[in-house]
């Protein structure tokens, strides 16, 4: 498949807005960190070692397309422009770390973009599965299938006492990072998030922004993931995350009901003002757009706003980012130009969402 397919406006499968609790959980991500035995870690390896690792991983996966029921495309990071790398980061298909490793890094992407295998990032192999909604076990099963296939052909760096060996000690053990990306506007509005973040951290989990470590919770979107991988089994990590996710979902639902019961008019006014901004604004910043998209999504999920497709909103959270805007515009844009182009894109996508939803109602 052409590299351009992964860089255009086509949505990734995780943006579909389906899966369990998809009104709150936008996506589930499973990531497994692995290294090959007999090679130095990426922090110290040579370009020749990096090339051999890349060849081995790519050949193994590309030969297993039929077995995995997936078709992978191998992409060399050095073949991509800086803007193209930024777009893949914004779609959550590669990490910022890999985007900044153009000489030795590569990625294998499945056609539906639910699987990306990053090669020569912080570790030799990072298997990532990204599913829509709350699908922790399903995403893990897919990642585990790929992991077992690779381990059958390639010798992993593994220690009987410590488990899978990784560049960063915090990943040693299972090498598993499991996370859910959650839309939590009601908990944010009712000022409960700080307390919840504190409680979650005590339970061995961490809360980050929409693009992981070091990023902010743009548009009331938070990532909740396990903090440790050593001393717990994969089953324990997945069960703990699922339990915490379910509790947060319940708290968010309670907060939404409280807002509806005690300040329905104020809430509805805020949500429709945001819809109006997205529908008619000529200039809009990333922060304002994210806030408005969050409000409209909340309105849809609570049944207050009709005739807008929530899938379009999921796409807009990604497509309004700087890399995508400039890719669409086919030129470099300064901050002011991006704000104008962002407003134009959001108006067009929102109109498309209304048409899709209306068409669906007519067919029904």
Coordinates of C-alpha atoms in Angstrom, one line a residue:
X1 CA 0.0 0.0 0.0
X2 CA 1.2 3.5 -0.8
X3 CA 2.7 5.6 2.1
X4 CA 0.3 8.4 1.1
X5 CA -2.7 6.3 2.2
X6 CA -1.5 6.6 5.8
X7 CA -1.0 10.4 5.5
X8 CA -4.3 11.5 4.0
X9 CA -7.6 12.3 5.6
X10 CA -8.8 8.7 5.8
X11 CA -9.7 7.8 9.4
X12 CA -8.0 5.1 11.4
X13 CA -10.1 2.3 12.7
X14 CA -9.8 3.5 16.3
X15 CA -11.7 6.7 15.3
X16 CA -14.8 4.6 14.5
X17 CA -16.6 5.4 17.7
X18 CA -17.6 1.8 18.4
X19 CA -16.6 -0.7 21.0
X20 CA -17.8 -0.9 24.6
X21 CA -18.4 2.4 26.4
X22 CA -17.4 4.3 23.3
X23 CA -19.3 7.4 24.5
X24 CA -16.6 7.8 27.1
X25 CA -13.7 5.6 26.0
X26 CA -12.3 6.8 22.7
X27 CA -9.7 4.1 22.3
X28 CA -7.7 1.3 23.9
X29 CA -4.0 0.9 23.3
X30 CA -1.7 -2.1 24.0
X31 CA 2.0 -1.7 23.6
X32 CA 4.6 -4.4 24.0
X33 CA 8.4 -3.5 24.2
X34 CA 10.8 -6.1 23.1
X35 CA 14.5 -6.4 22.2
X36 CA 16.5 -9.0 20.2
X37 CA 19.1 -11.0 21.9
X38 CA 22.7 -10.5 20.7
X39 CA 22.2 -6.8 19.7
X40 CA 22.9 -3.7 21.8
X41 CA 19.9 -1.5 22.7
X42 CA 19.1 1.4 20.3
X43 CA 20.8 3.9 22.6
X44 CA 24.1 2.2 21.9
X45 CA 23.8 0.1 18.7
X46 CA 25.5 0.8 15.3
X47 CA 23.7 1.6 12.1
X48 CA 24.7 -1.9 10.8
X49 CA 23.0 -3.5 13.8
X50 CA 19.9 -1.3 13.3
X51 CA 19.7 -2.4 9.7
X52 CA 19.9 -6.1 10.5
X53 CA 17.2 -5.7 13.2
X54 CA 15.0 -3.8 10.7
X55 CA 15.4 -6.5 8.0
X56 CA 14.7 -9.4 10.4
X57 CA 11.5 -7.9 11.9
X58 CA 10.2 -6.6 8.6
X59 CA 10.8 -9.9 6.8
X60 CA 9.1 -11.9 9.6
X61 CA 6.0 -9.8 9.7
X62 CA 5.6 -9.3 5.9
X63 CA 5.9 -13.1 5.4
X64 CA 3.1 -13.6 8.0
X65 CA 0.4 -11.3 6.5
X66 CA -1.9 -14.3 5.8
X67 CA -1.4 -15.9 9.2
X68 CA -2.1 -12.6 11.0
X69 CA -5.1 -11.8 8.7
X70 CA -3.5 -8.4 8.1
X71 CA -1.6 -6.7 5.4
X72 CA 1.4 -4.7 6.5
X73 CA 3.2 -1.9 4.8
X74 CA 6.8 -1.2 5.8
X75 CA 7.8 2.4 6.0
X76 CA 11.3 3.8 6.5
X77 CA 11.2 6.9 8.7
X78 CA 14.1 8.4 6.8
X79 CA 12.0 8.4 3.6
X80 CA 9.4 10.6 5.2
X81 CA 9.5 14.4 5.4
X82 CA 9.4 16.0 8.8
X83 CA 5.7 17.0 8.1
X84 CA 4.8 13.4 7.2
X85 CA 6.3 12.1 10.4
X86 CA 4.3 14.7 12.3
X87 CA 1.1 13.5 10.7
X88 CA 1.8 9.9 11.7
X89 CA 2.4 11.1 15.3
X90 CA -0.9 13.0 15.3
X91 CA -2.7 9.9 14.1
X92 CA -1.1 8.0 17.0
X93 CA 0.6 5.6 14.5
X94 CA 4.1 6.3 15.6
X95 CA 5.7 7.8 18.7
X96 CA 7.5 11.2 18.8
X97 CA 10.6 9.2 19.7
X98 CA 10.4 7.2 16.5
X99 CA 9.7 10.4 14.5
X100 CA 12.9 11.8 15.8
X101 CA 14.9 8.7 14.8
X102 CA 14.9 9.0 11.0
X103 CA 18.2 7.3 10.3
X104 CA 17.5 4.0 11.9
X105 CA 13.8 3.8 12.6
X106 CA 11.0 2.2 10.6
X107 CA 7.3 1.2 11.1
X108 CA 5.1 -1.6 9.8
X109 CA 1.4 -0.5 9.6
X110 CA -1.6 -2.6 9.0
X111 CA -4.0 -1.4 6.3
X112 CA -6.7 -0.4 8.9
X113 CA -4.1 1.3 11.1
X114 CA -5.1 -0.7 14.1
X115 CA -1.6 -2.2 14.4
X116 CA 1.8 -0.5 14.1
X117 CA 5.1 -2.2 14.8
X118 CA 7.8 0.3 15.5
X119 CA 11.3 -0.8 14.9
X120 CA 14.4 0.8 16.5
X121 CA 12.6 3.2 18.6
X122 CA 13.6 3.2 22.3
X123 CA 13.6 -0.6 22.0
X124 CA 14.2 -2.8 19.0
X125 CA 10.5 -3.6 18.7
X126 CA 7.4 -1.8 19.9
X127 CA 4.2 -3.6 19.1
X128 CA 1.2 -1.3 19.3
X129 CA -2.5 -2.2 18.8
X130 CA -5.0 0.6 18.9
X131 CA -8.8 -0.3 19.1
X132 CA -11.9 1.8 19.3
X133 CA -13.8 1.9 22.6
X134 CA -13.0 -0.2 25.7
X135 CA -11.4 -3.4 24.1
X136 CA -8.5 -4.1 26.5
X137 CA -8.5 -7.9 26.1
X138 CA -9.2 -7.8 22.3
X139 CA -6.3 -5.4 21.7
X140 CA -4.0 -7.4 23.9
X141 CA -4.9 -10.7 22.1
X142 CA -3.9 -9.1 18.8
X143 CA -0.6 -7.8 20.2
X144 CA 0.1 -11.1 21.8
X145 CA -0.5 -12.9 18.5
X146 CA 2.1 -10.7 16.7
X147 CA 4.5 -11.0 19.7
X148 CA 4.3 -14.8 19.6
X149 CA 4.9 -14.9 15.9
X150 CA 8.0 -12.7 16.2
X151 CA 9.4 -14.6 19.2
X152 CA 9.1 -17.9 17.3
X153 CA 11.4 -16.6 14.6
X154 CA 13.6 -14.1 16.5
X155 CA 15.5 -14.6 19.8
X156 CA 14.3 -12.1 22.4
X157 CA 16.4 -10.6 25.2
X158 CA 14.8 -12.3 28.2
X159 CA 15.9 -13.0 31.7
X160 CA 14.3 -15.7 33.9
X161 CA 14.3 -13.4 36.9
X162 CA 13.5 -10.0 35.3
X163 CA 11.5 -11.0 32.3
X164 CA 11.8 -9.1 29.0
X165 CA 14.8 -6.7 29.0
X166 CA 14.2 -3.2 27.8
X167 CA 16.2 0.1 27.4
X168 CA 14.2 1.7 30.2
X169 CA 14.0 -0.2 33.5
X170 CA 10.4 0.8 34.0
X171 CA 9.4 -1.3 31.0
X172 CA 11.4 -4.4 32.1
X173 CA 9.2 -7.4 33.1
X174 CA 6.2 -7.9 30.9
X175 CA 7.1 -4.9 28.7
X176 CA 3.4 -4.2 28.6
X177 CA 1.8 -0.7 28.6
X178 CA -1.9 -0.8 28.4
X179 CA -3.9 2.4 28.2
X180 CA -7.4 3.8 27.6
X181 CA -8.0 7.2 26.1
X182 CA -11.1 8.6 27.8
X183 CA -13.3 11.7 27.2
X184 CA -14.1 13.0 30.7
X185 CA -15.7 16.5 30.4
X186 CA -18.2 16.1 33.2
X187 CA -15.5 15.1 35.8
X188 CA -13.4 18.1 34.6
X189 CA -16.4 20.5 34.7
X190 CA -17.2 19.4 38.3
X191 CA -13.6 19.7 39.3
X192 CA -13.1 16.1 40.3
X193 CA -10.2 15.2 38.0
X194 CA -7.4 16.2 40.4
X195 CA -8.7 14.0 43.1
X196 CA -9.2 11.1 40.7
X197 CA -5.7 11.5 39.3
X198 CA -4.3 11.3 42.8
X199 CA -6.3 8.1 43.6
X200 CA -5.3 6.5 40.3
X201 CA -1.6 7.2 40.9
X202 CA -1.8 5.4 44.3
X203 CA -3.2 2.4 42.5
X204 CA -0.1 2.1 40.2
X205 CA -1.7 3.8 37.2
X206 CA -0.8 7.1 35.6
X207 CA -2.9 9.8 33.9
X208 CA -1.5 11.7 30.9
X209 CA -2.7 13.9 28.0
X210 CA -3.9 13.0 24.6
X211 CA -0.5 12.3 23.2
X212 CA 1.0 10.5 26.2
X213 CA 3.8 11.5 28.4
X214 CA 4.4 15.3 28.7
X215 CA 1.2 16.2 26.8
X216 CA -1.9 18.1 28.1
X217 CA -5.4 16.8 28.4
X218 CA -6.6 18.6 25.3
X219 CA -10.4 18.7 24.9
X220 CA -10.9 16.8 28.3
X221 CA -9.2 13.7 26.8
X222 CA -7.0 11.7 29.2
X223 CA -4.9 8.6 28.9
X224 CA -5.0 6.2 31.8
X225 CA -2.3 3.5 31.8
X226 CA -0.3 1.1 34.0
X227 CA 2.8 2.6 35.5
X228 CA 4.8 -0.6 36.3
X229 CA 5.5 -3.7 34.3
X230 CA 7.7 -5.7 36.7
X231 CA 6.3 -7.9 39.4
X232 CA 2.8 -8.3 37.8
X233 CA 1.5 -10.7 35.1
X234 CA 0.0 -9.4 31.9
X235 CA -3.4 -10.7 33.2
X236 CA -3.0 -8.7 36.4
X237 CA -2.1 -5.5 34.5
X238 CA -5.1 -5.8 32.1
X239 CA -7.5 -6.7 34.9
X240 CA -6.4 -3.7 37.0
X241 CA -6.7 -1.3 34.1
X242 CA -10.2 -2.6 33.2
X243 CA -11.4 -2.3 36.8
X244 CA -10.1 1.3 37.1
X245 CA -11.5 2.2 33.7
X246 CA -14.9 0.9 34.7
X247 CA -14.9 2.9 37.9
X248 CA -13.9 6.1 36.0
X249 CA -16.7 5.5 33.5
X250 CA -19.2 5.2 36.3
X251 CA -18.0 8.4 37.9
X252 CA -18.2 10.2 34.6
X253 CA -21.7 9.0 34.1
X254 CA -22.7 10.2 37.6
X255 CA -21.2 13.6 36.9
X256 CA -23.0 13.9 33.6
X257 CA -26.3 13.0 35.3
X258 CA -25.6 15.6 38.0
X259 CA -25.0 18.3 35.5
X260 CA -28.2 17.4 33.6
X261 CA -30.3 17.3 36.8
X262 CA -29.0 20.5 38.4
X263 CA -28.0 22.8 35.6
X264 CA -29.6 21.5 32.4
X265 CA -30.2 24.9 30.8
X266 CA -26.7 26.2 31.5
X267 CA -25.2 23.0 30.2
X268 CA -27.3 23.0 27.0
X269 CA -26.5 26.6 26.4
X270 CA -22.8 25.9 26.6
X271 CA -22.9 22.9 24.4
X272 CA -24.9 24.7 21.6
X273 CA -22.7 27.7 21.8
X274 CA -19.7 25.4 21.1
X275 CA -21.6 23.8 18.2
X276 CA -22.2 27.3 16.8
X277 CA -18.6 28.2 17.1
X278 CA -17.5 25.1 15.2
X279 CA -20.2 25.7 12.6
X280 CA -19.5 29.4 11.9
X281 CA -16.1 30.4 13.2
X282 CA -13.6 31.8 10.7
X283 CA -10.6 31.7 13.1
X284 CA -10.1 29.1 15.9
X285 CA -7.1 28.0 17.9
X286 CA -6.3 24.4 18.8
X287 CA -7.3 24.9 22.4
X288 CA -10.7 26.5 21.6
X289 CA -11.4 23.9 18.9
X290 CA -10.6 21.0 21.3
X291 CA -12.9 22.6 24.0
X292 CA -15.8 23.0 21.5
X293 CA -15.4 19.5 20.1
X294 CA -15.5 18.1 23.6
X295 CA -18.7 20.1 24.4
X296 CA -20.4 18.9 21.2
X297 CA -19.3 15.3 21.7
X298 CA -20.8 15.5 25.3
X299 CA -24.0 16.9 23.8
X300 CA -24.3 14.0 21.4
X301 CA -23.6 11.4 24.0
X302 CA -26.2 12.9 26.4
X303 CA -28.8 13.1 23.6
X304 CA -28.9 16.9 23.7
X305 CA -27.4 17.5 20.3
X306 CA -28.8 15.7 17.2
X307 CA -27.8 15.3 13.6
X308 CA -24.0 15.3 14.2
X309 CA -22.0 12.1 13.6
X310 CA -19.7 11.5 16.6
X311 CA -17.2 9.7 14.4
X312 CA -16.5 13.0 12.6
X313 CA -15.7 14.6 16.0
X314 CA -13.1 11.9 16.8
X315 CA -11.5 12.5 13.4
X316 CA -11.5 16.3 13.9
X317 CA -9.5 15.9 17.2
X318 CA -6.7 14.5 15.0
X319 CA -7.2 16.3 11.7
X320 CA -7.2 19.8 13.4
X321 CA -3.6 19.3 14.5
X322 CA -0.8 21.4 12.9
X323 CA 0.7 18.6 10.8
X324 CA -2.6 17.5 9.3
X325 CA -3.6 21.1 8.6
X326 CA -0.4 21.8 6.6
X327 CA -0.7 18.4 4.8
X328 CA -4.2 19.3 3.7
X329 CA -3.2 22.8 2.7
X330 CA -0.2 21.4 0.8
X331 CA 1.9 24.3 2.1
X332 CA 3.6 25.6 5.3
X333 CA 1.3 27.7 7.5
X334 CA 2.1 30.1 10.2
X335 CA 0.1 30.1 13.5
X336 CA -2.5 32.6 12.2
X337 CA -3.0 30.8 8.9
X338 CA -3.4 27.5 10.8
X339 CA -6.1 29.0 12.9
X340 CA -8.0 30.1 9.8
X341 CA -7.5 26.8 8.0
X342 CA -8.5 24.9 11.1
X343 CA -11.8 26.8 11.3
X344 CA -12.5 26.1 7.6
X345 CA -11.7 22.3 8.0
X346 CA -13.9 22.0 11.1
X347 CA -16.8 23.8 9.3
X348 CA -16.5 21.4 6.4
X349 CA -16.2 18.2 8.5
X350 CA -19.1 19.2 10.7
X351 CA -21.3 19.7 7.6
X352 CA -20.2 16.3 6.4
X353 CA -21.1 14.8 9.7
X354 CA -24.6 16.3 9.6
X355 CA -25.1 14.9 6.1
X356 CA -24.0 11.4 7.2
X357 CA -26.3 11.4 10.2
X358 CA -29.3 12.7 8.2
X359 CA -28.7 10.1 5.5
X360 CA -28.6 7.4 8.2
X361 CA -31.9 8.5 9.6
X362 CA -33.5 8.5 6.2
X363 CA -32.3 5.0 5.5
X364 CA -33.6 3.8 8.9

